Coordinates of C-alpha atoms in Angstrom, one line a residue:
Chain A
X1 CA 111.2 76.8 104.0
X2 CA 108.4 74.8 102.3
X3 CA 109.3 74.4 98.7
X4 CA 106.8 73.9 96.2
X5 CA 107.4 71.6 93.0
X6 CA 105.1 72.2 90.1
X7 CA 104.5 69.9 87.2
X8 CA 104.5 69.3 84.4
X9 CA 106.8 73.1 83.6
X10 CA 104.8 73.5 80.2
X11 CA 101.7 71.4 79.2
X12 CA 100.5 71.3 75.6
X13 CA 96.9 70.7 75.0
X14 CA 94.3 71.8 72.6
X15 CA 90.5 73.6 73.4
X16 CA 88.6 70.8 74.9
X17 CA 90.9 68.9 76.2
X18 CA 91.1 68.4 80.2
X19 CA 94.0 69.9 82.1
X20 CA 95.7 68.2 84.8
X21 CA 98.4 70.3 87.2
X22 CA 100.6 69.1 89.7
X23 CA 101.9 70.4 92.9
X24 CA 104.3 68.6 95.4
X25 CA 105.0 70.5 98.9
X26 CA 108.5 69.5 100.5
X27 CA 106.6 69.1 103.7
X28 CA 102.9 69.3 104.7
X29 CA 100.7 72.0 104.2
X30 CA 97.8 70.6 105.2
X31 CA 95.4 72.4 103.0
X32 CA 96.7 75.4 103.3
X33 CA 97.6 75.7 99.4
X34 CA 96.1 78.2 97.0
X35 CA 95.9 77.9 92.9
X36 CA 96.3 81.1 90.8
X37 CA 96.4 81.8 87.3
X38 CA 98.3 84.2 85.4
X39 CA 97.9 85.7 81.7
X40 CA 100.4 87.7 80.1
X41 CA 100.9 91.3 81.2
X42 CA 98.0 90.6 83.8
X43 CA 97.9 90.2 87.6
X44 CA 97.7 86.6 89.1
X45 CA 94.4 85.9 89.4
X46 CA 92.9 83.2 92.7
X47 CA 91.2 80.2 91.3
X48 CA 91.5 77.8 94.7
X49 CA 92.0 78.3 97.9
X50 CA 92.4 75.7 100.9
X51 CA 93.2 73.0 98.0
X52 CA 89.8 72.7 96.7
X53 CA 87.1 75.8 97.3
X54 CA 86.8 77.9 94.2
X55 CA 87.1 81.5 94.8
X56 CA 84.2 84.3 93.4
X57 CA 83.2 83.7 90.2
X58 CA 85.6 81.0 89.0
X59 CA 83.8 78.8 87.0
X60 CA 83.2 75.0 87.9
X61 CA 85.5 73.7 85.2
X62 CA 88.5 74.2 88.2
X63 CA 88.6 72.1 90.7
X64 CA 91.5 71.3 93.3
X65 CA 92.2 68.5 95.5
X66 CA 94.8 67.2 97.5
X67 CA 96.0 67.5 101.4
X68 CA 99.5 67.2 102.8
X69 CA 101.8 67.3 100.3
X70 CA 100.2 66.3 97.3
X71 CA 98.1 68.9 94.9
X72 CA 96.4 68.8 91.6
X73 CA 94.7 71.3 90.0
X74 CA 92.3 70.2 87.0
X75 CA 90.4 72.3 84.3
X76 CA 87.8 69.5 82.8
X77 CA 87.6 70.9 79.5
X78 CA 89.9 74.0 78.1
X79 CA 88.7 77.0 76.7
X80 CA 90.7 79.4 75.0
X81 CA 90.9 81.9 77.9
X82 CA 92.5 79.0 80.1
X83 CA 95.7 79.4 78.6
X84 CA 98.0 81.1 80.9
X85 CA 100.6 80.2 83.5
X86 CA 99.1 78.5 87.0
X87 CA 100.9 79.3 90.5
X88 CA 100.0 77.1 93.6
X89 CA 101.3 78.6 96.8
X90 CA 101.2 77.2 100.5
X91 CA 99.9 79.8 103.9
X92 CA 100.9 76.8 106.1
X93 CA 103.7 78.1 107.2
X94 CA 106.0 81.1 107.1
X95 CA 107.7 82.0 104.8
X96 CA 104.7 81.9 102.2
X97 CA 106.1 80.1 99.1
X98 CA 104.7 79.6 95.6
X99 CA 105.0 77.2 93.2
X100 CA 107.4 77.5 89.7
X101 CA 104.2 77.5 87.9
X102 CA 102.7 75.4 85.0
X103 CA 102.4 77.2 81.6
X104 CA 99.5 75.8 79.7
X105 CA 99.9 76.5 76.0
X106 CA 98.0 75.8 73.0
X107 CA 99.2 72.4 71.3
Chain B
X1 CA 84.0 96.9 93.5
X2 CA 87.3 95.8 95.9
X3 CA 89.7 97.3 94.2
X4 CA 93.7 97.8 95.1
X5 CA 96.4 100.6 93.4
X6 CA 99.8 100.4 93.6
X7 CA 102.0 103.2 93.0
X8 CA 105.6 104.9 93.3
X9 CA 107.6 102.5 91.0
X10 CA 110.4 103.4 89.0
X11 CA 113.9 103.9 87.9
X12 CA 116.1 103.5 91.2
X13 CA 120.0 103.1 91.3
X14 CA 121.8 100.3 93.3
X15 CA 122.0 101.2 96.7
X16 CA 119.0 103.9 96.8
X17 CA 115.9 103.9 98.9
X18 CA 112.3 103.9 97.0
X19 CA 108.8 103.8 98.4
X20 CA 105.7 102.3 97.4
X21 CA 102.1 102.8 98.1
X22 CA 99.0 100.7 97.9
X23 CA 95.6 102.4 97.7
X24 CA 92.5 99.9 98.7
X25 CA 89.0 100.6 98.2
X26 CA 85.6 98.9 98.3
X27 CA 86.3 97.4 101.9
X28 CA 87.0 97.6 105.6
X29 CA 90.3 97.7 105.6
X30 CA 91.6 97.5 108.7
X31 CA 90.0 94.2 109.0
X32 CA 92.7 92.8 106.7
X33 CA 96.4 91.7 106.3
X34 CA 97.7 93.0 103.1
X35 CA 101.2 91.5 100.9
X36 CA 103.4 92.6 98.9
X37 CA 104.5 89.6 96.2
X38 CA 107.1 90.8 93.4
X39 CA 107.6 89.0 90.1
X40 CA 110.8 89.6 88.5
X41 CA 110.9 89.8 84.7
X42 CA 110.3 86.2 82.9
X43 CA 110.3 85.2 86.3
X44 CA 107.9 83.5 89.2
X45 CA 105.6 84.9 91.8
X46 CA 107.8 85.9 95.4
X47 CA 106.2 87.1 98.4
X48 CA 107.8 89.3 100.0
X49 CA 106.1 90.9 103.0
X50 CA 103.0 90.6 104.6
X51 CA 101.1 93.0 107.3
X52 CA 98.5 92.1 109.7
X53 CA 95.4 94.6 109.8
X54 CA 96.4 96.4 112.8
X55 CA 99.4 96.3 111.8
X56 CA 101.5 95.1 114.9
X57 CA 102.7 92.3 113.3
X58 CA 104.6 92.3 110.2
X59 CA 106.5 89.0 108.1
X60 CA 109.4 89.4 106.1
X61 CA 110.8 87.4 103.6
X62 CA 115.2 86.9 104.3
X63 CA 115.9 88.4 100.7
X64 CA 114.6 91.8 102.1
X65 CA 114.6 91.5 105.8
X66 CA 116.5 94.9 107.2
X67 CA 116.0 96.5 104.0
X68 CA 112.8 96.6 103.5
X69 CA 110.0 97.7 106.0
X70 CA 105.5 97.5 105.0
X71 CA 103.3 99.7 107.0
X72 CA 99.9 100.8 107.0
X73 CA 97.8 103.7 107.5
X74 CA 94.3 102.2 108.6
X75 CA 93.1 105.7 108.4
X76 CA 94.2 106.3 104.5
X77 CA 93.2 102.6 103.2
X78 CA 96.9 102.7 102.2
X79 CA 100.1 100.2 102.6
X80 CA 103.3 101.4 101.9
X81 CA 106.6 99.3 101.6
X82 CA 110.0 101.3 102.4
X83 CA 112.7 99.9 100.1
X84 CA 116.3 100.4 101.3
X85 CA 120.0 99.2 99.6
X86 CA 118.3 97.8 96.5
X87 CA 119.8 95.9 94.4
X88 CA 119.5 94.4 90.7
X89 CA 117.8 91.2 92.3
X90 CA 115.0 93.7 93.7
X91 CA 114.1 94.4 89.9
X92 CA 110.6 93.2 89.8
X93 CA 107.0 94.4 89.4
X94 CA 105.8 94.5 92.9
X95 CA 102.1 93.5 94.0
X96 CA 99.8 94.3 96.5
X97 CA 97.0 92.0 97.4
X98 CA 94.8 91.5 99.8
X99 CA 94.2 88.2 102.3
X100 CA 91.0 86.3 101.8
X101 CA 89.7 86.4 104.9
X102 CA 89.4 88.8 107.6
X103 CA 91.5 88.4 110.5
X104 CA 94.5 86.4 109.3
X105 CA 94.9 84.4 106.0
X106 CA 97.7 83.9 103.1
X107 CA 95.7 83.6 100.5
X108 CA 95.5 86.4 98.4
X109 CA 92.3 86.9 97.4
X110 CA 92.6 90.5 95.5
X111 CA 95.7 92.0 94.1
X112 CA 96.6 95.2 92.3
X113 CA 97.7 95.7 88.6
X114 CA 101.8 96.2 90.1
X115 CA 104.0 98.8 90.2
X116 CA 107.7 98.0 88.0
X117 CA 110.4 98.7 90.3
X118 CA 113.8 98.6 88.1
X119 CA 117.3 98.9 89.3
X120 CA 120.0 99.6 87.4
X121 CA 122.4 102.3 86.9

């Protein structure tokens, strides 16, 4: 199984300020890895897909990058709607596995 | 507007069967493999099952394989999942969504709003 290590667990930033999410796969994915984010009581949401392709109507502030096993996820400057818990997950390889996830909370 | 339902959650004791169903609208359906992902409460996102768009090929996470069994009806738009021996670990809201691509892909592009499936006795 491909495990997925996401970091930092909880990042504390202010409106404004630029995000920067980590995701390490135990093996390669390639760039088979997708980005979600979650708000309370809602479904996940797809931001990324294939490490850096934003989905429908995601707004250029999220980008991805990365290949292999290394993945970051970056949101250039935070609005107040970006806070929420992020999920990357790998389609490289059976079984599907996500990430811990990254909350990203208001400092 | 591509839109997915979930239904059938609920209060199950340990050991009973339940049954969930995943209404899709908005487009071609059978062109598309569809998942089930479960969150747990507090908890991460867990996929658990994934069907192709014919449906002759099916994926099963270990923590439900034998006990739990996806289908499709292309002719309905609907998935169903067929929960058997659940257990407290099984508590979770449970997710459809839909692959981003036609043909085959594991990236969920669209999900529902979840179902809660809790139980407890």
């Amino acid at each position: 199984e491909i495990v997925l290590t996401q970091s930092p667990a909880t990042l504390s930033l202010s409106p404004g300020e630029r995000a920067t999410l980590s995701c390490r796969a135990s093996q390669s994915v390639n760039s088979y890895l997708a980005w979600y984010q979650q708000r309370p009581g809602q479904a996940p949401r797809l931001l990324i897909y294939d490490a850096s392709n934003r989905a429908t109507g995601i707004p250029a502030r999220f980008s991805g990058s990365g290949s292999g096993t290394d993945f970051t996820l970056t949101i250039s400057s935070l609005e107040p709607e970006d806070f929420a818990v992020y999920y990357c997950q790998q389609s490289s390889d059976w079984p599907l596995t996500f990430g811990g996830g990254t909350k990203v909370e208001i400092k | 507007e591509v839109q997915l339902l979930e239904s059938g959650g609920g209060l199950v004791q340990p050991g009973g069967s339940l049954s969930l169903s995943c209404a899709a609208s908005g487009f071609t359906f059978s062109n598309y493999g569809i998942h089930w992902v479960r969150q747990a409460p507090g908890k991460g996102l867990q996929w658990v099952s994934t069907i192709s768009g014919s449906g002759d090929n099916t994926y099963y996470a270990d923590s439900v394989k034998g006990r739990f069994t996806i289908s499709r009806d292309n002719s309905k738009n609907t998935l169903y999942v067929q929960m058997n021996s659940l257990s407290a670990e099984d508590t979770a809201v449970y997710y459809c969504a839909k692959g981003y691509s036609s043909g085959w892909s594991g990236t969920f592009d669209i999900w529902g709003q979840g179902t809660m499936v809790t139980v407890s006795s």
